[in-house]
mmCIF file of C-alpha atoms and ligand atoms in Angstrom:
data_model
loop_
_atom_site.group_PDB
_atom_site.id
_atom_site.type_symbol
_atom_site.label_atom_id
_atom_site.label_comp_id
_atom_site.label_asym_id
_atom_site.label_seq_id
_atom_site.Cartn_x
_atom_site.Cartn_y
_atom_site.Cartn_z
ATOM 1 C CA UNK A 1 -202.745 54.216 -58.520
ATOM 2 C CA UNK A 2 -203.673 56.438 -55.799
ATOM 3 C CA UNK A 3 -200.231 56.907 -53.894
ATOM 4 C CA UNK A 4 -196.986 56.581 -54.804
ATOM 5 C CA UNK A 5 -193.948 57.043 -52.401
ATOM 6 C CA UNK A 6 -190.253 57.306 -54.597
ATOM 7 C CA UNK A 7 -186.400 58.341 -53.882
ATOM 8 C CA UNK A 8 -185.234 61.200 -56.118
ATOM 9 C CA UNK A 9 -181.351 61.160 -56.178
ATOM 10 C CA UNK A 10 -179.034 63.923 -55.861
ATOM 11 C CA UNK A 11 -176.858 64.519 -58.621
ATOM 12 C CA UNK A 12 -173.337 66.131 -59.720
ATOM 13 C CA UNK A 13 -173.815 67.813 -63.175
ATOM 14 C CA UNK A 14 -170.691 69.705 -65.064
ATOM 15 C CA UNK A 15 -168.183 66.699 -64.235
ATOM 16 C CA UNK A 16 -165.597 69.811 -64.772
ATOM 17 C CA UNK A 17 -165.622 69.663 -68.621
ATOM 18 C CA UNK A 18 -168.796 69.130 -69.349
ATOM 19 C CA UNK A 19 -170.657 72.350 -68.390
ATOM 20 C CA UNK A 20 -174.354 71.791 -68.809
ATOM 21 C CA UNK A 21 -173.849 68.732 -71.028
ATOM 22 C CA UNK A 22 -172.861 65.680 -68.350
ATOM 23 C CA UNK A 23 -174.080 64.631 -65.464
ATOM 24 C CA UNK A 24 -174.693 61.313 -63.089
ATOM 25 C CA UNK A 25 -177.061 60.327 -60.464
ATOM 26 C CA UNK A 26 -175.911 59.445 -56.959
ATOM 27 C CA UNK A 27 -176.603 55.998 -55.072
ATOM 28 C CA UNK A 28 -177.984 56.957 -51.613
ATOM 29 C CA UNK A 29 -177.996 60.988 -51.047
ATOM 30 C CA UNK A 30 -181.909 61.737 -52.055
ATOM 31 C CA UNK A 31 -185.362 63.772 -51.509
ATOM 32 C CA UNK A 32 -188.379 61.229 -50.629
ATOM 33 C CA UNK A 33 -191.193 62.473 -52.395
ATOM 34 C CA UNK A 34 -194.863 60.974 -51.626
ATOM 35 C CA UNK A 35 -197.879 61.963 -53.999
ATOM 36 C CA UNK A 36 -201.435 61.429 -53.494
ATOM 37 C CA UNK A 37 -204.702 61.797 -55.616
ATOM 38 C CA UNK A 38 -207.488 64.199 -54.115
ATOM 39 C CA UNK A 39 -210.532 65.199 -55.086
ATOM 40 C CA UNK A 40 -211.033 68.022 -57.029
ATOM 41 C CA UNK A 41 -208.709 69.527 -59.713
ATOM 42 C CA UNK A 42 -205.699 71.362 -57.746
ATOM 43 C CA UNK A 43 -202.372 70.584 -57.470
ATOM 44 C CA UNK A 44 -200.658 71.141 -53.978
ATOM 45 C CA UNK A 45 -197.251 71.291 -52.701
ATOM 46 C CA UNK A 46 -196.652 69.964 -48.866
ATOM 47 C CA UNK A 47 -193.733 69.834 -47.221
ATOM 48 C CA UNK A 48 -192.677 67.253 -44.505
ATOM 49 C CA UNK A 49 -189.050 67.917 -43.886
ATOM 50 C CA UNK A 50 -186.024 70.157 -44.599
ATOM 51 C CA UNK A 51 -185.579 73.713 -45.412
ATOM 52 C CA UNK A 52 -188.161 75.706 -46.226
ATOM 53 C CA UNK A 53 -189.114 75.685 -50.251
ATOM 54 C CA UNK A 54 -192.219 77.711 -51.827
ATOM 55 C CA UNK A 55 -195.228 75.902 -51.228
ATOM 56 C CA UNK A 56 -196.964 78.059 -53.974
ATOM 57 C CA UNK A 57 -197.243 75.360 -57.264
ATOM 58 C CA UNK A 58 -196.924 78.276 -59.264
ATOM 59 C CA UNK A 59 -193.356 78.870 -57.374
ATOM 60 C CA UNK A 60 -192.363 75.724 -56.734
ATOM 61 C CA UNK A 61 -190.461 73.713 -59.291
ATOM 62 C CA UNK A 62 -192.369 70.370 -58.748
ATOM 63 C CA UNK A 63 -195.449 72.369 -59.035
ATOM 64 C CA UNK A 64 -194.607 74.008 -62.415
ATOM 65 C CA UNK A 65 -193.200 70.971 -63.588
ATOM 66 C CA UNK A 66 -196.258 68.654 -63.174
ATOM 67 C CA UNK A 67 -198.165 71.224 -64.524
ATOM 68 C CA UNK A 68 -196.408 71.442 -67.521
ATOM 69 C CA UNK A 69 -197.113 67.691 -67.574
ATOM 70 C CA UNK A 70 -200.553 67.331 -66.379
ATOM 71 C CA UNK A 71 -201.516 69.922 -69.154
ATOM 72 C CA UNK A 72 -199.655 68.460 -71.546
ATOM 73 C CA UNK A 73 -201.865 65.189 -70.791
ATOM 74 C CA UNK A 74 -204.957 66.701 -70.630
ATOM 75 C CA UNK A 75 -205.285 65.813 -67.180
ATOM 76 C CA UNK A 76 -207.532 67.565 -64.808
ATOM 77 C CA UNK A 77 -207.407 65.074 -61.984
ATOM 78 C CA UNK A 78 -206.152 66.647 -58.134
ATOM 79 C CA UNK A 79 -202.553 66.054 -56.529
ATOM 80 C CA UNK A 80 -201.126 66.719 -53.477
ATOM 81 C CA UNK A 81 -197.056 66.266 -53.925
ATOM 82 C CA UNK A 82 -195.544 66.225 -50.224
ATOM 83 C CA UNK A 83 -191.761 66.872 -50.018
ATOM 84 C CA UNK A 84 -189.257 65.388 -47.590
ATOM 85 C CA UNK A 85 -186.401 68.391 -48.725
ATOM 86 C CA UNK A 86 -183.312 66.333 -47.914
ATOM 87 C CA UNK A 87 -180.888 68.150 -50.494
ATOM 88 C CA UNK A 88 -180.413 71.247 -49.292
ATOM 89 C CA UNK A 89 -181.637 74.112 -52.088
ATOM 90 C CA UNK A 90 -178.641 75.860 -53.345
ATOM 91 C CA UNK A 91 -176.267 73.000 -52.521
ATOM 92 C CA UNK A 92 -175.109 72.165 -56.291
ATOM 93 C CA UNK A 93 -176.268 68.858 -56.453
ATOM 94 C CA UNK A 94 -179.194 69.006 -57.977
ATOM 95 C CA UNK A 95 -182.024 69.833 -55.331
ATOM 96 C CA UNK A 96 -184.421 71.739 -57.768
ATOM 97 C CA UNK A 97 -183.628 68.720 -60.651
ATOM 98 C CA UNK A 98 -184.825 66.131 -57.415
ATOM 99 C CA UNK A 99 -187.775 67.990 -57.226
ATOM 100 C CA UNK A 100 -188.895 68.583 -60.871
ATOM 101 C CA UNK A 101 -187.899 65.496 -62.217
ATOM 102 C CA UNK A 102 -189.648 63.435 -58.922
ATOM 103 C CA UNK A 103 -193.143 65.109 -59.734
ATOM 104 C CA UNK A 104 -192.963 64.617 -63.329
ATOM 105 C CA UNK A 105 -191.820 60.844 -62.840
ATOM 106 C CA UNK A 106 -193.782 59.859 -59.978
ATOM 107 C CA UNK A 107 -197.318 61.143 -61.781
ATOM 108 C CA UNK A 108 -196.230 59.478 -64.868
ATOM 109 C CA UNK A 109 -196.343 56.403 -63.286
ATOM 110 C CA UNK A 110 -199.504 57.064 -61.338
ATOM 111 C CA UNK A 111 -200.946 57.550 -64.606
ATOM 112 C CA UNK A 112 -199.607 54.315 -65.721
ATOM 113 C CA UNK A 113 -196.985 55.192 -67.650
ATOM 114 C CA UNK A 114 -197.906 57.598 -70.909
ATOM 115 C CA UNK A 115 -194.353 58.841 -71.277
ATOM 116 C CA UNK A 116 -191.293 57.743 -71.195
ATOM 117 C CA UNK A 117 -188.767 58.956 -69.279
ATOM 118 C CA UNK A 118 -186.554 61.003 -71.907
ATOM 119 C CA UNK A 119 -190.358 62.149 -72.631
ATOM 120 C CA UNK A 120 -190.655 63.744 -69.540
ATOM 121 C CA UNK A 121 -187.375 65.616 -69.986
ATOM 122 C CA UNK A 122 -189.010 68.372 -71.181
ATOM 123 C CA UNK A 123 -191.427 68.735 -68.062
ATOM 124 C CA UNK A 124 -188.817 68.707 -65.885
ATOM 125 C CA UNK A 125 -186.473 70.865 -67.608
ATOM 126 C CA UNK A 126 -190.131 73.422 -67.354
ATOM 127 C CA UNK A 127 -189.581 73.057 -63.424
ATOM 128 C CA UNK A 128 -185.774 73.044 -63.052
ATOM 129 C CA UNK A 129 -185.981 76.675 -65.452
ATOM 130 C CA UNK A 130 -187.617 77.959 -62.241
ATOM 131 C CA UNK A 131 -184.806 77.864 -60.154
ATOM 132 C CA UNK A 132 -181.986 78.642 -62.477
ATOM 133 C CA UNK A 133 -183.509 80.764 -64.993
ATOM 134 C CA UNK A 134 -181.963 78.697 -67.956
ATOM 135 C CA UNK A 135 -183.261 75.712 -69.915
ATOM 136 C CA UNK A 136 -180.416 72.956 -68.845
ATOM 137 C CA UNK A 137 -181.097 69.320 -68.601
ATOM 138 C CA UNK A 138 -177.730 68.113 -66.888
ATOM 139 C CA UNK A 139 -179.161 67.486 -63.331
ATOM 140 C CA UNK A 140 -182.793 66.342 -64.501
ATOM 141 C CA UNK A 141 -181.581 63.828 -67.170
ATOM 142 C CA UNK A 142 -179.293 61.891 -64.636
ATOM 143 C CA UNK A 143 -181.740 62.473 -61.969
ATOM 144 C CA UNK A 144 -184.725 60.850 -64.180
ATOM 145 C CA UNK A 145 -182.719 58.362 -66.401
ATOM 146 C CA UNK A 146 -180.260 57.467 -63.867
ATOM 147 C CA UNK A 147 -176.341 56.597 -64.158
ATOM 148 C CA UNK A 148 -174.094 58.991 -66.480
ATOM 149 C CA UNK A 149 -175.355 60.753 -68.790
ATOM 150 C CA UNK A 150 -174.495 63.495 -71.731
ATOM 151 C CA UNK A 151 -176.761 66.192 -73.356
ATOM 152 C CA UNK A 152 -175.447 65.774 -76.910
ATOM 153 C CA UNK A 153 -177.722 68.717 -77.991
ATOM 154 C CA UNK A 154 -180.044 70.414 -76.666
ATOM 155 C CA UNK A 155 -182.646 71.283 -79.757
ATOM 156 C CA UNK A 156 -183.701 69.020 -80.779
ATOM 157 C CA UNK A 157 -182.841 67.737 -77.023
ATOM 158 C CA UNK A 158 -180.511 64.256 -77.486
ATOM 159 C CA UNK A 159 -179.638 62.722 -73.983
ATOM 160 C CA UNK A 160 -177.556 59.660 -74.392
ATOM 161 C CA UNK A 161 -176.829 57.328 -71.053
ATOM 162 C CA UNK A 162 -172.874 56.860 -71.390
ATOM 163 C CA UNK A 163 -171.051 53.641 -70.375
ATOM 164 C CA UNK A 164 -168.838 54.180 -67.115
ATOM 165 C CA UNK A 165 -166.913 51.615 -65.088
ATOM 166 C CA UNK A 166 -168.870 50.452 -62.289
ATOM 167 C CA UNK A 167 -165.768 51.288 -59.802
ATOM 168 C CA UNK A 168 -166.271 54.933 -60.004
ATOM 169 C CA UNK A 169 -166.983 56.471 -56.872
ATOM 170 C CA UNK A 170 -167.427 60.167 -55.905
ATOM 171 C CA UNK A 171 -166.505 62.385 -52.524
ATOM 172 C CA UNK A 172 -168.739 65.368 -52.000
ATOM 173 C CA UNK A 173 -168.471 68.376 -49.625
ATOM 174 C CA UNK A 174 -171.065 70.592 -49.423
ATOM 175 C CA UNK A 175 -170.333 73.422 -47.698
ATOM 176 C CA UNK A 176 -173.266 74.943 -45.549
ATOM 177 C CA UNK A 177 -173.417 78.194 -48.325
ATOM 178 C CA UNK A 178 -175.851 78.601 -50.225
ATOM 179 C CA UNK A 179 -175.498 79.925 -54.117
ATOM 180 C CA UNK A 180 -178.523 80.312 -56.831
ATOM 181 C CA UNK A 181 -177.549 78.688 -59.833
ATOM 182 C CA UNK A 182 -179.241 81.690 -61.322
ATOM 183 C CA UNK A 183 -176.507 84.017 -60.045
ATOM 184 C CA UNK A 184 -173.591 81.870 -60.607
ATOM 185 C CA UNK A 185 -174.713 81.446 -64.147
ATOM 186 C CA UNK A 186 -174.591 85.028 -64.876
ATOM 187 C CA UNK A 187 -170.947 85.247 -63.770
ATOM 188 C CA UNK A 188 -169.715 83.339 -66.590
ATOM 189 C CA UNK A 189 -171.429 85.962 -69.528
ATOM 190 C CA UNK A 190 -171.974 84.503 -72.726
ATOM 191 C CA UNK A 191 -168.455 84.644 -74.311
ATOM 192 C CA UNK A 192 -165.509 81.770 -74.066
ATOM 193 C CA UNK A 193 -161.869 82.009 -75.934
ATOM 194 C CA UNK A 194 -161.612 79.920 -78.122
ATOM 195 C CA UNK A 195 -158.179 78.157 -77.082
ATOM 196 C CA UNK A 196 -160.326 77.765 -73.834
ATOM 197 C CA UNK A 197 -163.421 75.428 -75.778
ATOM 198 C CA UNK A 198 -160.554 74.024 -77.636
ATOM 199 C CA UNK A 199 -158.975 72.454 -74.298
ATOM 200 C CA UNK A 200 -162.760 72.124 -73.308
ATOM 201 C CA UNK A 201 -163.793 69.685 -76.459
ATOM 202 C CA UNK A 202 -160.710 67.944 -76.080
ATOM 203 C CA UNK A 203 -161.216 66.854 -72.487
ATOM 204 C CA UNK A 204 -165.078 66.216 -73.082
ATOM 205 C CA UNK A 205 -164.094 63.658 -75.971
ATOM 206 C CA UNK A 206 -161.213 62.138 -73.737
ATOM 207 C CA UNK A 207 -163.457 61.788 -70.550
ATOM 208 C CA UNK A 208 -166.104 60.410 -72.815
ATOM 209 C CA UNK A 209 -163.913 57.967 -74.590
ATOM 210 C CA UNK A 210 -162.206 56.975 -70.973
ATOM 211 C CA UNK A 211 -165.459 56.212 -69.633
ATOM 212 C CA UNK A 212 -166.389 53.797 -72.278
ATOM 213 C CA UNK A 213 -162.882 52.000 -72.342
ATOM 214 C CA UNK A 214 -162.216 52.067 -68.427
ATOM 215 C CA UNK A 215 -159.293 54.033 -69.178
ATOM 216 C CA UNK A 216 -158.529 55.968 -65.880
ATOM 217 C CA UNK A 217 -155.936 57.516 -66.770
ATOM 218 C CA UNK A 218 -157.253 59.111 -69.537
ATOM 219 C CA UNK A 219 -160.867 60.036 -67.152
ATOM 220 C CA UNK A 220 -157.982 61.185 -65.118
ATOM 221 C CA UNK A 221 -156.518 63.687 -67.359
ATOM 222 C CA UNK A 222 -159.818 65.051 -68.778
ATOM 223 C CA UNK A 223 -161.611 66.114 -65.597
ATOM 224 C CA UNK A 224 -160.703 69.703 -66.261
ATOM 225 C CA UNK A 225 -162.837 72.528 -66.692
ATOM 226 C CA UNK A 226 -161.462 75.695 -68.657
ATOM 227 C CA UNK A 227 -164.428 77.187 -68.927
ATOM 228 C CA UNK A 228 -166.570 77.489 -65.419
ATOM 229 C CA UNK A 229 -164.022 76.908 -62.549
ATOM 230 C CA UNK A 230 -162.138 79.992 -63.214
ATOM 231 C CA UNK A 231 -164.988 82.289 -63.074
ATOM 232 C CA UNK A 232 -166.918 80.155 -60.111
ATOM 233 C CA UNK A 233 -163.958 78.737 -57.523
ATOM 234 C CA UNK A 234 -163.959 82.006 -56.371
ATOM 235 C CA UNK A 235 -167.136 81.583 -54.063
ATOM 236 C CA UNK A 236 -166.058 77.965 -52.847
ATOM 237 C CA UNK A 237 -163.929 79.004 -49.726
ATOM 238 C CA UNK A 238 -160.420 76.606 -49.789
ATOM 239 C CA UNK A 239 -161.494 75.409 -53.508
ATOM 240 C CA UNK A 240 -157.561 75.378 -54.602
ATOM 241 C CA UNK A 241 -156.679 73.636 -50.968
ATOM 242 C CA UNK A 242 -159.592 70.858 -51.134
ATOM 243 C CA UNK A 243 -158.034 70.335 -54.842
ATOM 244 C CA UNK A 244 -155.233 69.938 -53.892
ATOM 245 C CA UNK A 245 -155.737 67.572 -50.869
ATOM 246 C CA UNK A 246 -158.340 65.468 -53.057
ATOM 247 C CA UNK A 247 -155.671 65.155 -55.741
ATOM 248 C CA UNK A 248 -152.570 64.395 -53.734
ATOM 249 C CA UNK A 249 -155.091 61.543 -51.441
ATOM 250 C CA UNK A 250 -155.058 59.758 -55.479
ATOM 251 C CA UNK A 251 -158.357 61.395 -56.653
ATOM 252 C CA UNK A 252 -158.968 61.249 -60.631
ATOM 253 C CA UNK A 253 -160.050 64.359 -60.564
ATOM 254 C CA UNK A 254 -161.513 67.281 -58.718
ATOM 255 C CA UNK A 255 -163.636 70.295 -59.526
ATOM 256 C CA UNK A 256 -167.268 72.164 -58.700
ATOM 257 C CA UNK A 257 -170.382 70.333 -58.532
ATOM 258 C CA UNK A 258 -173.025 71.925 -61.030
ATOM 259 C CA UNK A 259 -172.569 75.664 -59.765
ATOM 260 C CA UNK A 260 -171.263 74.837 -56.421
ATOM 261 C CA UNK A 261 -171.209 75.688 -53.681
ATOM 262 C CA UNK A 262 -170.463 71.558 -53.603
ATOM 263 C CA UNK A 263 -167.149 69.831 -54.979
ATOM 264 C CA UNK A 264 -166.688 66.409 -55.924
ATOM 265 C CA UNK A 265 -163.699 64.110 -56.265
ATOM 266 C CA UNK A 266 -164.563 60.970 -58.616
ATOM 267 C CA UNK A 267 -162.229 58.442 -57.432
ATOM 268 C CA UNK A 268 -161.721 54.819 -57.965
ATOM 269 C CA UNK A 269 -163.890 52.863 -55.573
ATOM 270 C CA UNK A 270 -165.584 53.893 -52.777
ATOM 271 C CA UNK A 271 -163.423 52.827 -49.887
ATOM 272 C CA UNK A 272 -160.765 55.365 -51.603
ATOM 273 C CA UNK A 273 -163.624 57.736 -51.840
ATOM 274 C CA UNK A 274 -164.662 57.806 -48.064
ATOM 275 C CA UNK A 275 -160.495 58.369 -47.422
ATOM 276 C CA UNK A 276 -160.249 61.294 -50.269
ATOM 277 C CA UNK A 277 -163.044 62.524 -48.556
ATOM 278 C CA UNK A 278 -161.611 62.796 -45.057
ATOM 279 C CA UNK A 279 -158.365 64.575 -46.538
ATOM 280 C CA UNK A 280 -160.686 66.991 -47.870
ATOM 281 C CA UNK A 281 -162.717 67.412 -45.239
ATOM 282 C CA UNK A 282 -160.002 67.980 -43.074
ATOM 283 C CA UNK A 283 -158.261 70.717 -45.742
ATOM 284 C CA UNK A 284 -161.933 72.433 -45.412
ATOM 285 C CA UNK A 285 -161.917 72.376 -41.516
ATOM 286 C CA UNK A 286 -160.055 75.329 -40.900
ATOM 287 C CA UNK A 287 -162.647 77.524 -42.796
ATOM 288 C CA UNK A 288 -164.916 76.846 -39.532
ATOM 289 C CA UNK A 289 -167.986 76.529 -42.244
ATOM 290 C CA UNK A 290 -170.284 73.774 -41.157
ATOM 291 C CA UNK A 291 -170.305 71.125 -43.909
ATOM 292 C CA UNK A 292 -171.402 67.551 -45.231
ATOM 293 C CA UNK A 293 -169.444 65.023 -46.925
ATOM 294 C CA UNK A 294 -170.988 62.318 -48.912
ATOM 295 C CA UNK A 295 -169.446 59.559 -50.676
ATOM 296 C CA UNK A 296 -171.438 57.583 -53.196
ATOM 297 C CA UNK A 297 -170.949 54.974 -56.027
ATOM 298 C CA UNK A 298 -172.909 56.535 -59.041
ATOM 299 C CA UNK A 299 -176.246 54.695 -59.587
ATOM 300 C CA UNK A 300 -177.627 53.176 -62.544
ATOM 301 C CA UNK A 301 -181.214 53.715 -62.137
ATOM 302 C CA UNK A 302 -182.158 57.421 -61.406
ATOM 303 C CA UNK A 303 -185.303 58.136 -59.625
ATOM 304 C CA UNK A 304 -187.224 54.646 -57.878
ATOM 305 C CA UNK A 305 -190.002 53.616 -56.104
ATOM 306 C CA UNK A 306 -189.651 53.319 -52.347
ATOM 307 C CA UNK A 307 -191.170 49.703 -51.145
HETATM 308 N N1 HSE B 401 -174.865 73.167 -65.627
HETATM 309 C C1 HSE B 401 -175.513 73.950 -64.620
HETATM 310 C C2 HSE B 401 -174.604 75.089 -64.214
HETATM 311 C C3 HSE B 401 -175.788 73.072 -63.436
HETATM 312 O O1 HSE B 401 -173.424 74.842 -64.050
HETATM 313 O O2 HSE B 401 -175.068 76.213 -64.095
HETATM 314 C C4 HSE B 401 -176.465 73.754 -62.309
HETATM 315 O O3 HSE B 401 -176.661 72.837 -61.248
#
């Protein structure tokens, strides 16, 4: 294969009690990502559209991450990976992860298919360290393996794809900020209480369990994060307003969207999603920061192949 041309989805890691360890890929919010074979040996990053991203491989976290692969391999072949940058960097839903994971996936299957995909984990995870300075899968495992996912340990790295019900629908904002995962990781030190990773374990269990029976109610009561959202809301202008709106509108739940500046209300279905959306919109207005709001069924593949 000479070309290939694929759709690398956004995605909302954290889920509120699941810092670093859940995560889910979005249905239409995505990066396009076309690579090419040239001749010669060097890998190079073009852009075609969206905010300006380092075009140096060596800087770029699609560039470090098909290195890592292409060495890996043994391959000493030439790319050229263009970009179309259509999640903004520093958005909180997974822009560097769309990147990384894109390059790995899209020259694995060029190469017809060596690895699998929780195989390339590790490649991507390479890239992805670039941005956030940390070694966290919970934006490139949704974003490669598609659907909802849970790092159930990290070495030796165990990603399991969790059942959800196929109503679940989530409202995004994304305010027009922009915050490095980088720094927003260093806010929250190294330390937790322990009566705080007590409430934390028991909402990841319930939220895990209430995903697998279709419990809502139970998904409902374990979106809550005692361990990140104290320490981060405090950049997201209106946080405790939008969670408020998005909860009174009938949202499950509410909370940051990997480290934000993004927040997400998972709701049941979508039509109730594009309406929680607009009440939370609307409790964000008055900040006079430009936004987006996306609503989006979670999808079950992650990245594809654009016909
Ligand atoms: N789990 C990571 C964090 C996600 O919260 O820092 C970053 O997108």
């Amino acid at each position: 294969m000479d070309m290939i041309r694929i759709f690398c989805p956004a995605t909302v890691s954290n889920l509120s009690c699941g810092f670093d360890v859940l995560g889910l890929a979005l249905e239409e919010v995505g990066d396009e990502m076309t690579i090419r074979r040239t001749s010669g040996s060097e890998l190079s990053i073009l852009q075609s559209e969206g905010p300006e991203i380092p075009l140096d491989p060596d800087q770029n976290v699609a560039g470090v991450a098909a290195r890592s692969l292409l060495d890996h391999l043994g391959i000493q072949d030439g790319f050229a990976i263009e970009i179309a940058k259509r999640i903004k960097p520093g958005s909180g839903i997974g822009s560097s992860a769309a990147s990384a994971a894109g390059a790995v996936w899209g020259l694995n299957q060029m190469l017809g298919t060596p690895l699998s995909n929780q195989e390339l984990l590790t490649h991507a995870m390479t890239g992805e360290a670039v941005a956030s300075n940390a070694w966290h899968a919970d934006n490139v495992a949704p974003c490669l393996l598609g659907g909802f996912v849970l790092i159930r340990s990290y070495d030796p790295l165990d990603v399991i794809q969790l059942s959800f019900p196929k109503d679940l629908a989530l409202a995004i904002i994304h305010p027009h900020l922009e915050i490095k995962t980088a720094e927003s990781r260093a806010r929250l030190g190294d330390k937790i209480l322990l009566k705080n990773a007590v409430a934390q374990w028991g909402n990841l269990g319930g939220l895990i369990s209430g995903l697998a029976s279709g419990d809502h109610g139970l998904i409902s009561r374990s979106l809550e994060d005692h361990v990140a959202e104290p320490l981060r809301k405090h950049q997201i202008p209106r946080f405790d307003a939008m969670k408020s709106a998005a909860i009174e509108a009938g949202a499950l739940g509410f909370g940051i969207s990997g480290s934000g500046p993004s927040v997400y209300a998972l709701c049941k279905g979508l039509d109730p999603a594009k309406e929680i959306g607009r009440h939370i919109a609307h409790s964000f207005e008055p900040q006079g920061i430009p936004f987006d709001l996306y609503c989006s069924r979670i999808h079950p593949e992650g990245i594809r192949i654009i016909p």
